[in-house]
Amino acid sequence: MSLEKFSYDNRTVKWFAYAAIFWGLIGMLAGLWAALELVIPGANLGFAPITFGRLRPVHTNAVIFAFVGNGIFMGVYYSLQRLCKARMWSDLLSKIHFWGWQAIIAGGALTLFLGYTTGKEYAELEWPFDIAITLIWVVFGANMLGTILKRRVSHLYVAIWFYIGTWVAIAMLHIVNSFEMPLSLFKSYSWYAGVQDALVQWWYGHNAVAFFLTTPYLGLMYYFVPKAANRPVYSYRWSIIHFWALIFIYIWAGPHHLLYTALPEWAQSLGTVFSIMLIAPSWGGMLNGLLTLRGAWDRVREDAVLKFFVVALTAYGMATFEGPMLSLKNVNAISHYTDWTIAHVHVGALGWNGFLTFGILYWMIPRLFNTPLYSRKWANAHFWIGTLGIIFYAIPLYWAAFTQSMMWKQFTEDGTLKYQFIETVNVIVPMYALRALGGLLYVSGVILMIVNISKTVRRGAFVANEPAEAAPLVKAAPEAHGKSKGHWHNWIEKRPVQMVVFSLIVVGIGGILEMVPTFLVRSNIPTISSVKPYTPLELHGRDIYVREGCYTCHSQMVRPFRDEVARYGEYSKAGEFIYDHPFQWGSKRTGPDLARLGGKYPDSWHFNHMLDPVSMSPGSIMPSYPWLFDNRIDKGKTPAMINVMRKIGVPYAEGYEQQSKSDLEKQAGEIAANLKKDKLEIPADREIVALIAYLQRLGKDIKATASNN
């Protein structure tokens, strides 16, 4: 049989590699700046776009979707062509995919800096970007599946299964979580509310980690680790079990982010059970990767690529053991809302995603440019600097988490809380400084890598179209398939379309069985008659709260623990949040919970606190928000806000939008008058007035039994 000559497209691979490096540096610098702001609050320079609440989502989106996203596409475009013995299906789709993704990243970062956000973690980008992401994801999928269908190899290698599973799951997660009602070009409200919104968000949020930060990188691991070690994968049977078990179990685990909240108990328990089950396939995959290195361990001492891969796999194992442990209620009672979660996530992000990406870059770039790596010593130095960075990042945060959580729960002999919240923050600030040092070390290693790769590129000659040849794929007759005595899994390994369909079914089961009862069985979300829709002014204040990213530091969910009830007031009920689009339960308490804040302080306290936090809370690390005292409330959009809210289920009376502006002005005037009594002059149309209205509303509909401490 004659061999067909063709070429691999390396140009797209190079573009994605460069983009991963560029955005990785940008995202990590944003994270380092955000870390410094928790030590030096003035580091935001009084500039709204770089306050912590806006900078954090820029950091998370840049690292996840820009750095890791481009790293995924870099690895997929390189490996898929070689596994299929075929050039990518369409060079045009490759270009559209690359430039479309970069445009989404750049536009998304700009709008997040400007405060345009949905307020949902890892899904902050507004509705135009959600549509663009969907279209570009379809382009990527069409190009990938087209390449698979025109392959010259019958068998689909395990890496391709993970690529297919990733594409299917992310499409489903993104579309379901992105249902929102637009108000304007860059403002929308989540279609879901309260408990339902929380369930959908963390079904998405946890599985964004599962199917964006994990499954595609497992596919890359199954390709690049055997290549770098020059060894076959340790156990192909393990890889089959790893894939199907992982994509089935992972999708159920999202509710473990909502333990002890107002989410129905059955959903919490379901998330815990499946989270514990995740240990088996996750560790099976980790061991499969590490055991692939058998016979190559002597090279690990000298080869930086193998060093990065070993630590990446170890970090994957650590993170996938720690995650299920954090889903145990007794552990979660300590860890949730603390820096333990932050440390856990970064062990995965810095160790697993970061180090695997660096190893792939060091292995791949010399091959694309047909030259040895400029400096193996620099690559090894990068490894050690990066490893130290992870250690200095993670250990202080674990320390901070245990310290703060234990302080939160301490009572005096007479039964009162031993520590004010601000005292627990001041104790851990030195640990935040060590975390920033770890981030600085990690970024320094990345800069060293950039210099090393730049010098490698300069002295090499790029191979844009790499020549290759392979025999054409001969399709066997149907009867030949029937007589085959291969493994049972061989049937689907040769049928990519069926693989897509089966993957969708497997990942869809968990989401359907968790969400449908929560949406259709009314007893899951009991209503509370005293809970009323927000007033027009409070709606504006809530939008400002979301815009400034207050949910990144404050929760609005009092858990049924003695210390939380004593500190914040009566524990939270599901019915409290039925008009919250989106929910604002938060996932980290750098500041105290705000669920019962309304009425605790006078309006003047909130005014001064937003202008100069330290004046009201000595030792506070919260930044000031002077622009709220200059910006005017956009009263013109009030009727449209009421109309949109009614469309998504908030029971405003028909025609209320005509009265909404006058109600807003009346309430704003009352707050301005209260402030004037305390010798604080402010026009009633300023944003600070709307924010005060919202903060004073929190918890008012539920009569708290204990004052916020």
XYZ file of C-alpha atoms in Angstrom, residues 192-449:
258
model
C -31.777 31.388 38.021
C -32.145 32.759 41.550
C -30.905 31.946 45.038
C -30.545 28.249 45.838
C -31.156 27.194 42.246
C -28.568 29.656 40.975
C -26.074 28.404 43.568
C -26.606 24.786 42.528
C -26.198 25.539 38.814
C -23.200 27.796 39.435
C -21.262 25.250 41.484
C -22.318 22.416 39.207
C -20.607 24.555 36.573
C -17.823 25.922 38.808
C -16.640 22.569 40.124
C -16.862 20.987 36.701
C -15.041 23.867 35.049
C -12.171 22.630 37.221
C -13.014 19.053 36.262
C -13.434 19.468 32.518
C -11.231 22.467 31.755
C -8.377 22.166 34.232
C -8.351 18.377 34.516
C -9.680 16.184 31.702
C -7.930 17.951 28.778
C -4.687 17.999 30.751
C -5.079 14.283 31.429
C -5.306 13.847 27.662
C -2.097 15.852 27.289
C -0.517 13.768 30.056
C -1.355 10.532 28.255
C 0.381 11.848 25.130
C 3.355 13.884 26.331
C 4.514 11.859 29.358
C 5.032 8.650 27.309
C 6.708 10.742 24.594
C 9.096 12.440 27.013
C 9.849 9.179 28.840
C 10.042 7.195 25.577
C 7.876 4.538 27.234
C 4.355 3.258 26.484
C 1.575 4.209 28.874
C 1.749 1.863 31.871
C -1.747 0.374 31.638
C -4.132 0.953 28.773
C -6.884 -0.830 30.702
C -6.449 1.632 33.565
C -6.815 4.495 31.112
C -10.178 3.118 29.910
C -11.489 2.862 33.467
C -9.960 6.249 34.304
C -11.803 8.012 31.484
C -15.322 6.635 31.878
C -15.315 6.626 35.680
C -13.954 10.161 35.854
C -16.405 11.818 33.465
C -19.365 10.013 35.076
C -18.487 10.714 38.714
C -17.050 14.236 38.414
C -20.277 15.840 37.232
C -22.106 14.942 40.480
C -19.599 16.520 42.875
C -20.468 20.240 42.555
C -22.738 20.458 45.655
C -19.783 19.812 47.953
C -19.047 23.536 47.503
C -22.344 24.258 49.251
C -22.180 22.124 52.387
C -23.992 23.550 55.443
C -25.689 26.139 53.218
C -29.372 26.539 52.386
C -29.038 23.931 49.610
C -31.322 20.908 50.241
C -29.617 18.286 52.401
C -30.070 15.485 49.858
C -28.132 17.457 47.233
C -25.306 18.161 49.693
C -25.071 14.476 50.601
C -25.077 13.444 46.952
C -22.159 15.787 46.252
C -20.209 14.364 49.185
C -20.739 10.722 48.183
C -19.590 11.226 44.598
C -16.677 13.418 45.685
C -15.308 10.584 47.828
C -15.747 8.180 44.916
C -13.560 10.470 42.784
C -10.430 9.367 44.638
C -10.340 6.008 42.836
C -10.275 7.134 39.171
C -8.178 10.211 39.958
C -5.450 8.283 41.722
C -5.647 5.535 39.127
C -4.829 8.131 36.487
C -2.043 9.675 38.553
C -0.417 6.280 39.169
C -0.812 5.385 35.512
C 1.166 8.498 34.628
C 3.881 8.004 37.247
C 4.286 4.300 36.463
C 4.710 5.171 32.800
C 8.054 6.625 33.911
C 9.293 3.206 35.082
C 12.698 2.630 33.585
C 13.170 6.375 33.018
C 13.678 7.542 36.599
C 17.440 7.777 36.119
C 16.804 10.537 33.560
C 14.663 12.586 35.949
C 17.791 13.906 37.690
C 18.944 15.651 34.504
C 15.816 16.132 32.402
C 13.787 19.181 33.438
C 10.838 18.045 31.311
C 10.486 14.826 33.320
C 10.940 16.771 36.568
C 8.035 19.051 35.661
C 5.890 16.054 34.696
C 6.624 14.171 37.934
C 5.689 17.120 40.139
C 2.654 17.885 37.963
C 1.353 14.336 38.431
C 2.124 14.465 42.148
C 0.247 17.772 42.478
C -2.680 16.231 40.594
C -2.684 13.352 43.060
C -2.494 15.696 46.051
C -5.285 17.950 44.787
C -7.562 15.037 43.876
C -7.097 13.494 47.315
C -7.578 16.783 49.140
C -10.726 17.699 47.172
C -12.715 14.648 48.342
C -11.434 15.201 51.894
C -12.734 18.783 51.779
C -16.141 17.409 50.795
C -16.451 15.619 54.148
C -18.713 17.747 56.320
C -16.490 17.679 59.394
C -13.519 18.879 57.322
C -15.578 21.343 55.305
C -16.827 22.942 58.535
C -13.205 24.020 59.109
C -12.054 24.698 55.557
C -14.929 26.505 53.871
C -14.681 30.292 53.633
C -10.978 30.095 54.608
C -7.721 30.164 52.657
C -7.604 26.353 52.702
C -9.723 26.360 49.545
C -7.392 28.900 47.925
C -4.343 26.777 48.763
C -6.056 23.638 47.472
C -6.967 25.238 44.154
C -3.464 26.606 43.639
C -1.746 23.285 44.312
C -3.706 22.083 41.292
C -3.329 25.231 39.198
C 0.367 25.916 39.889
C 1.500 22.317 40.210
C -0.708 20.305 37.867
C -1.636 22.811 35.143
C 1.378 25.085 35.393
C 4.091 22.463 35.602
C 2.563 20.192 32.958
C 2.342 23.196 30.609
C 5.956 24.162 31.285
C 7.131 20.591 30.670
C 5.228 20.431 27.379
C 6.670 23.785 26.266
C 10.237 22.692 27.058
C 9.662 19.432 25.158
C 7.760 20.850 22.183
C 9.369 24.208 21.333
C 12.784 22.681 20.407
C 10.972 20.253 18.079
C 8.947 23.007 16.424
C 12.125 25.000 15.812
C 14.372 22.028 15.068
C 17.011 22.966 17.645
C 18.045 21.918 21.159
C 16.748 23.891 24.137
C 18.959 26.927 24.702
C 19.786 26.079 28.330
C 18.916 22.892 30.185
C 20.415 24.452 33.331
C 17.958 27.339 33.150
C 15.100 24.888 32.691
C 16.204 22.978 35.808
C 16.571 26.271 37.690
C 13.027 27.165 36.634
C 11.828 23.868 38.055
C 13.368 24.485 41.484
C 12.290 28.145 41.641
C 8.740 27.161 40.662
C 8.655 24.331 43.194
C 9.792 26.674 45.963
C 7.140 29.129 44.811
C 4.400 26.516 45.222
C 5.672 25.609 48.703
C 5.849 29.234 49.844
C 2.415 29.826 48.364
C 0.530 26.842 49.750
C 1.942 26.202 53.230
C 1.314 29.733 54.617
C -2.269 29.573 53.328
C -2.906 26.218 55.024
C -1.489 27.770 58.183
C -3.666 30.854 57.752
C -6.766 28.734 57.174
C -6.366 26.639 60.314
C -5.450 29.691 62.391
C -8.407 31.783 61.277
C -10.968 28.966 61.367
C -9.976 28.024 64.904
C -10.104 31.665 66.025
C -13.585 32.057 64.527
C -14.844 29.203 66.693
C -13.302 30.208 70.033
C -15.580 31.203 72.914
C -14.723 32.682 76.302
C -15.688 30.957 79.558
C -18.817 33.086 79.820
C -19.997 31.914 76.382
C -19.189 34.969 74.268
C -17.030 34.982 71.146
C -13.369 35.362 72.018
C -12.216 37.194 68.885
C -13.654 39.952 66.741
C -13.503 39.106 63.029
C -10.894 41.783 62.330
C -8.557 40.203 64.897
C -8.603 36.934 62.949
C -7.636 38.830 59.795
C -4.762 40.759 61.364
C -3.174 37.539 62.643
C -2.911 36.012 59.162
C -1.628 39.055 57.227
C 2.029 37.891 57.640
C 0.986 34.592 56.065
C -0.485 36.536 53.160
C 2.911 38.206 52.767
C 4.597 34.784 52.530
C 1.984 33.758 49.945
C 2.905 36.806 47.871
C 6.583 35.800 48.136
C 5.661 32.356 46.795
C 3.814 33.973 43.910
C 6.835 36.172 43.168
C 9.110 33.115 43.032
C 6.710 31.291 40.719
C 6.449 34.283 38.351
C 10.245 34.654 38.399
C 10.549 31.089 37.161
C 8.106 31.842 34.350
C 10.167 34.865 33.293
C 13.300 32.678 33.217
C 11.406 30.201 31.012
